[in-house]
Amino acid sequence: MKNITVIGSGTMGNGIAHTFAQFGYNVSLVDIKQEFLDKAISTITKNIDRQVAKGKITEADKENTLKNITTFIKLDEGSKNADLVVEAATENVELKLNIFRELDKICKPEAILSSNTSSISITQIASVTKRADKVIGMHFMNPVPLMKLVEVIRGKETSDEVTKVVMETSKKLNKIPVEVNDAPGFVANRILMPMINEAVFTLHEGVAGVEEIDTVMKLGMAHPMGPLQLADFIGLDVCLSIQQVLFEGFNSSKYSPCPLLEEMVKAGQLGVKSGSGFYNYTAGNKDLVLADRFKI
Ligand SMILES: NC(=O)c1ccc[n+]([C@@H]2O[C@H](COP(=O)([O-])OP(=O)(O)OC[C@H]3O[C@@H](n4cnc5c(N)ncnc54)[C@H](O)[C@@H]3O)[C@@H](O)[C@H]2O)c1
């Protein structure tokens, strides 16, 4: 296990590429536009600079980590040598199925194909390949370089051997893998996303304001950040996609997405990545600033 291909260089993809590169793997980072890849490399560089400033790694580690990452805008060039692929493209079923169809043709027969999907069925993704035994979920948490958990999801046909390799590889990244079975939202998002959706309903119905809801959950439940701030960090579009997968997967109104969440996504208010969600975000400002529309 030496050559890792990461597909998608957004919030998760750049963190996954950073982490593998830091632990000495050769990383090929693939996205659809060079400007997205350039932005990812600049984000990775800033995040490594922070690690250097905190004394966690040295300048030499920084150089080595950056040297280990090569960027590609063509899937075939970026994936043909992969031992392990971690797909972290946009959370959309058709898009992911297309990527896996292509990967199955491009990659070496022994390559393991994993997805960082938050909620889409690994068994369904595996079904479009001819190597369902080598398809698995590798669900990293945001921000990847800091968060310890990797939720390892076994599809119906994922082999014991592939699961073992992925668990071991996760440990080599200094992470703690937890093996779970395939079901909508797996464990993490089956529990987290209904909580976030309920927080948005609580706001939508006027039970309390953004800051009040987040404060109740921070101080009352000892959560490190409130659910609405967390939604901004995850990306409201990602939250909505996951909630839709739960809604459709369980066929239950219990999971129906809050109209306010749908409306904010339509308006492009996606949270940190768009600069505005429940709060406003400007580079260099760490204070929590309430978004204008939620000011009373
Ligand atoms: N955001 C989170 O906190 C979080 C946490 C865990 C898992 N995830 C999952 O990780 C995946 C990525 O989420 P994200 O938040 O990084 O999204 P994002 O929107 O920040 O990034 C997605 C990236 O994928 C790229 N992309 C789209 N189609 C592509 C293609 N055909 N080939 C290559 N690249 C392509 C986009 O250009 C974009 O750069 C999703 O499956 C999501 O559910 C997200």
Coordinates of N, CA and C and ligand atoms in Angstrom, one line a residue, residues 6-16 30-33 36-37 40 72-73 75 87-92 95-96 98-99 115-120 138-144 189 192-193 230-235 237-239 241-242 270 273, ligand 1:
V6 N -6.7 10.2 -4.3 CA -7.9 10.8 -3.6 C -8.6 11.6 -4.7
I7 N -9.9 11.3 -4.8 CA -10.8 11.9 -5.8 C -11.7 13.0 -5.2
G8 N -11.5 14.2 -5.7 CA -12.2 15.3 -5.1 C -11.2 16.0 -4.1
S9 N -11.1 17.3 -4.3 CA -10.1 18.1 -3.5 C -10.8 19.1 -2.7
G10 N -12.0 18.9 -2.3 CA -12.8 19.9 -1.5 C -12.4 19.7 0.0
T11 N -13.4 20.1 0.8 CA -13.2 20.1 2.3 C -12.5 18.8 2.7
M12 N -13.1 17.6 2.3 CA -12.6 16.3 2.8 C -11.4 15.9 2.0
G13 N -11.5 16.0 0.7 CA -10.4 15.5 -0.2 C -9.0 16.1 0.2
N14 N -9.0 17.4 0.4 CA -7.7 18.0 0.7 C -7.2 17.5 2.1
G15 N -8.1 17.3 3.0 CA -7.6 16.8 4.4 C -7.1 15.3 4.3
I16 N -7.8 14.5 3.4 CA -7.4 13.1 3.3 C -6.1 13.1 2.6
V30 N -7.1 14.2 -7.4 CA -7.8 14.4 -8.7 C -9.0 15.3 -8.4
D31 N -9.2 16.3 -9.3 CA -10.4 17.0 -9.3 C -10.8 17.4 -10.8
I32 N -11.9 18.1 -11.0 CA -12.3 18.3 -12.4 C -11.7 19.6 -12.9
K33 N -11.2 20.5 -12.1 CA -10.6 21.8 -12.6 C -9.3 22.0 -11.8
F36 N -9.5 24.2 -8.7 CA -9.9 23.5 -7.4 C -8.7 22.9 -6.8
L37 N -7.8 22.3 -7.6 CA -6.6 21.6 -7.1 C -5.6 22.6 -6.5
A40 N -6.9 23.6 -3.2 CA -6.6 22.6 -2.3 C -5.2 22.6 -1.8
F72 N -4.0 16.0 -10.5 CA -4.4 15.6 -11.8 C -5.8 16.1 -12.1
I73 N -6.1 16.4 -13.3 CA -7.5 16.7 -13.7 C -8.0 15.6 -14.5
L75 N -9.0 11.6 -14.5 CA -9.2 10.5 -13.6 C -8.2 9.3 -14.0
E87 N -12.4 7.9 -2.7 CA -13.2 8.9 -3.4 C -13.9 9.8 -2.4
A88 N -13.7 11.1 -2.6 CA -14.3 12.1 -1.8 C -14.8 13.3 -2.6
A89 N -15.5 12.8 -3.7 CA -16.2 13.8 -4.6 C -17.6 14.2 -4.0
T90 N -18.2 15.1 -4.6 CA -19.5 15.6 -4.2 C -20.5 14.5 -3.8
E91 N -21.3 14.7 -2.7 CA -22.2 13.7 -2.3 C -23.4 13.6 -3.2
N92 N -23.3 12.8 -4.2 CA -24.4 12.7 -5.2 C -24.3 11.3 -5.8
L95 N -23.2 10.7 -9.6 CA -21.8 11.1 -9.8 C -20.9 10.1 -9.2
K96 N -21.2 9.6 -8.0 CA -20.3 8.6 -7.4 C -20.3 7.3 -8.2
N98 N -20.9 6.9 -11.4 CA -20.1 7.1 -12.6 C -18.6 7.0 -12.3
I99 N -18.2 7.6 -11.2 CA -16.7 7.6 -10.9 C -16.3 6.1 -10.6
S115 N -14.8 4.7 -0.6 CA -15.6 6.0 -0.7 C -15.6 6.6 0.6
N116 N -15.5 7.9 0.7 CA -15.6 8.7 1.9 C -17.1 9.2 2.1
T117 N -18.0 8.6 1.3 CA -19.4 9.0 1.3 C -19.9 9.1 2.8
S118 N -20.8 10.0 3.0 CA -21.3 10.2 4.4 C -22.6 9.3 4.6
S119 N -23.1 8.9 3.5 CA -24.4 8.2 3.7 C -24.8 7.2 2.5
I120 N -24.2 7.3 1.4 CA -24.7 6.5 0.2 C -24.2 5.1 0.4
M138 N -14.6 4.3 3.6 CA -13.6 4.8 4.5 C -14.0 6.2 4.8
H139 N -14.8 6.4 5.9 CA -15.4 7.6 6.2 C -14.6 8.4 7.2
F140 N -13.8 9.4 6.7 CA -13.0 10.2 7.6 C -13.9 11.3 8.1
M141 N -13.4 12.0 9.2 CA -14.2 13.0 9.8 C -13.5 14.4 9.5
N142 N -14.2 15.4 9.6 CA -13.7 16.8 9.3 C -13.4 17.5 10.6
P143 N -12.2 18.1 10.7 CA -11.1 18.2 9.8 C -10.2 16.9 9.9
V144 N -9.9 16.4 8.7 CA -9.3 15.1 8.7 C -8.0 15.0 9.4
N189 N -23.7 9.4 10.7 CA -24.7 10.4 10.2 C -26.1 10.0 10.5
L192 N -26.0 11.8 13.9 CA -25.7 13.2 13.8 C -26.7 14.1 13.0
M193 N -27.0 13.6 11.8 CA -27.8 14.4 10.9 C -29.2 14.7 11.3
L230 N -21.8 23.5 13.5 CA -21.3 22.2 12.9 C -21.8 22.1 11.5
A231 N -23.1 22.4 11.3 CA -23.7 22.2 10.0 C -22.9 23.2 9.0
D232 N -22.6 24.4 9.4 CA -21.8 25.3 8.6 C -20.5 24.7 8.2
F233 N -19.8 24.0 9.2 CA -18.5 23.4 8.9 C -18.6 22.2 8.0
I234 N -19.7 21.4 8.1 CA -19.8 20.3 7.2 C -20.2 20.8 5.8
G235 N -21.0 21.8 5.7 CA -21.5 22.3 4.4 C -23.0 22.0 4.4
D237 N -25.1 22.0 2.0 CA -25.4 21.1 0.9 C -25.2 19.6 1.2
V238 N -24.0 19.4 1.9 CA -23.7 18.0 2.3 C -24.7 17.5 3.3
C239 N -25.1 18.4 4.3 CA -26.1 18.0 5.3 C -27.4 17.6 4.6
S241 N -27.9 16.6 1.5 CA -27.8 15.4 0.7 C -27.9 14.2 1.7
I242 N -27.2 14.3 2.8 CA -27.3 13.1 3.7 C -28.7 12.9 4.3
L270 N -24.1 28.0 2.1 CA -23.6 26.6 2.3 C -22.8 26.5 3.6
K273 N -17.8 27.1 3.6 CA -17.2 27.1 2.2 C -17.7 28.2 1.3
Ligands
LIG1 N1 -17.9 17.9 4.7 C1 -17.8 17.1 5.7 O1 -17.8 17.4 6.9 C2 -17.8 15.6 5.4 C3 -17.5 14.7 6.4 C4 -17.3 13.3 6.0 C5 -17.6 12.9 4.7 N2 -18.0 13.8 3.8 C6 -18.2 13.3 2.4 O2 -17.0 13.6 1.7 C7 -17.4 13.8 0.3 C8 -16.9 15.1 -0.2 O3 -17.5 16.1 0.6 P1 -16.8 17.6 0.8 O4 -17.5 18.2 1.9 O5 -15.4 17.5 0.7 O6 -17.4 18.3 -0.6 P2 -16.9 19.5 -1.3 O7 -18.0 20.1 -2.1 O8 -16.1 20.4 -0.4 O9 -15.8 18.9 -2.4 C9 -16.2 18.0 -3.4 C10 -15.1 18.1 -4.5 O10 -15.4 17.0 -5.4 C11 -15.1 17.5 -6.7 N3 -15.7 16.7 -7.8 C12 -17.0 16.7 -8.2 N4 -17.1 15.8 -9.2 C13 -15.9 15.2 -9.4 C14 -15.4 14.3 -10.3 N5 -16.2 13.7 -11.2 N6 -14.1 13.9 -10.2 C15 -13.3 14.5 -9.3 N7 -13.7 15.5 -8.4 C16 -15.0 15.8 -8.5 C17 -15.6 19.0 -6.7 O11 -15.0 19.8 -7.7 C18 -15.2 19.4 -5.3 O12 -13.9 20.0 -5.3 C19 -18.9 13.6 0.2 O13 -19.2 12.3 -0.1 C20 -19.3 13.9 1.6 O14 -20.5 13.3 2.0 C21 -18.1 15.1 4.0

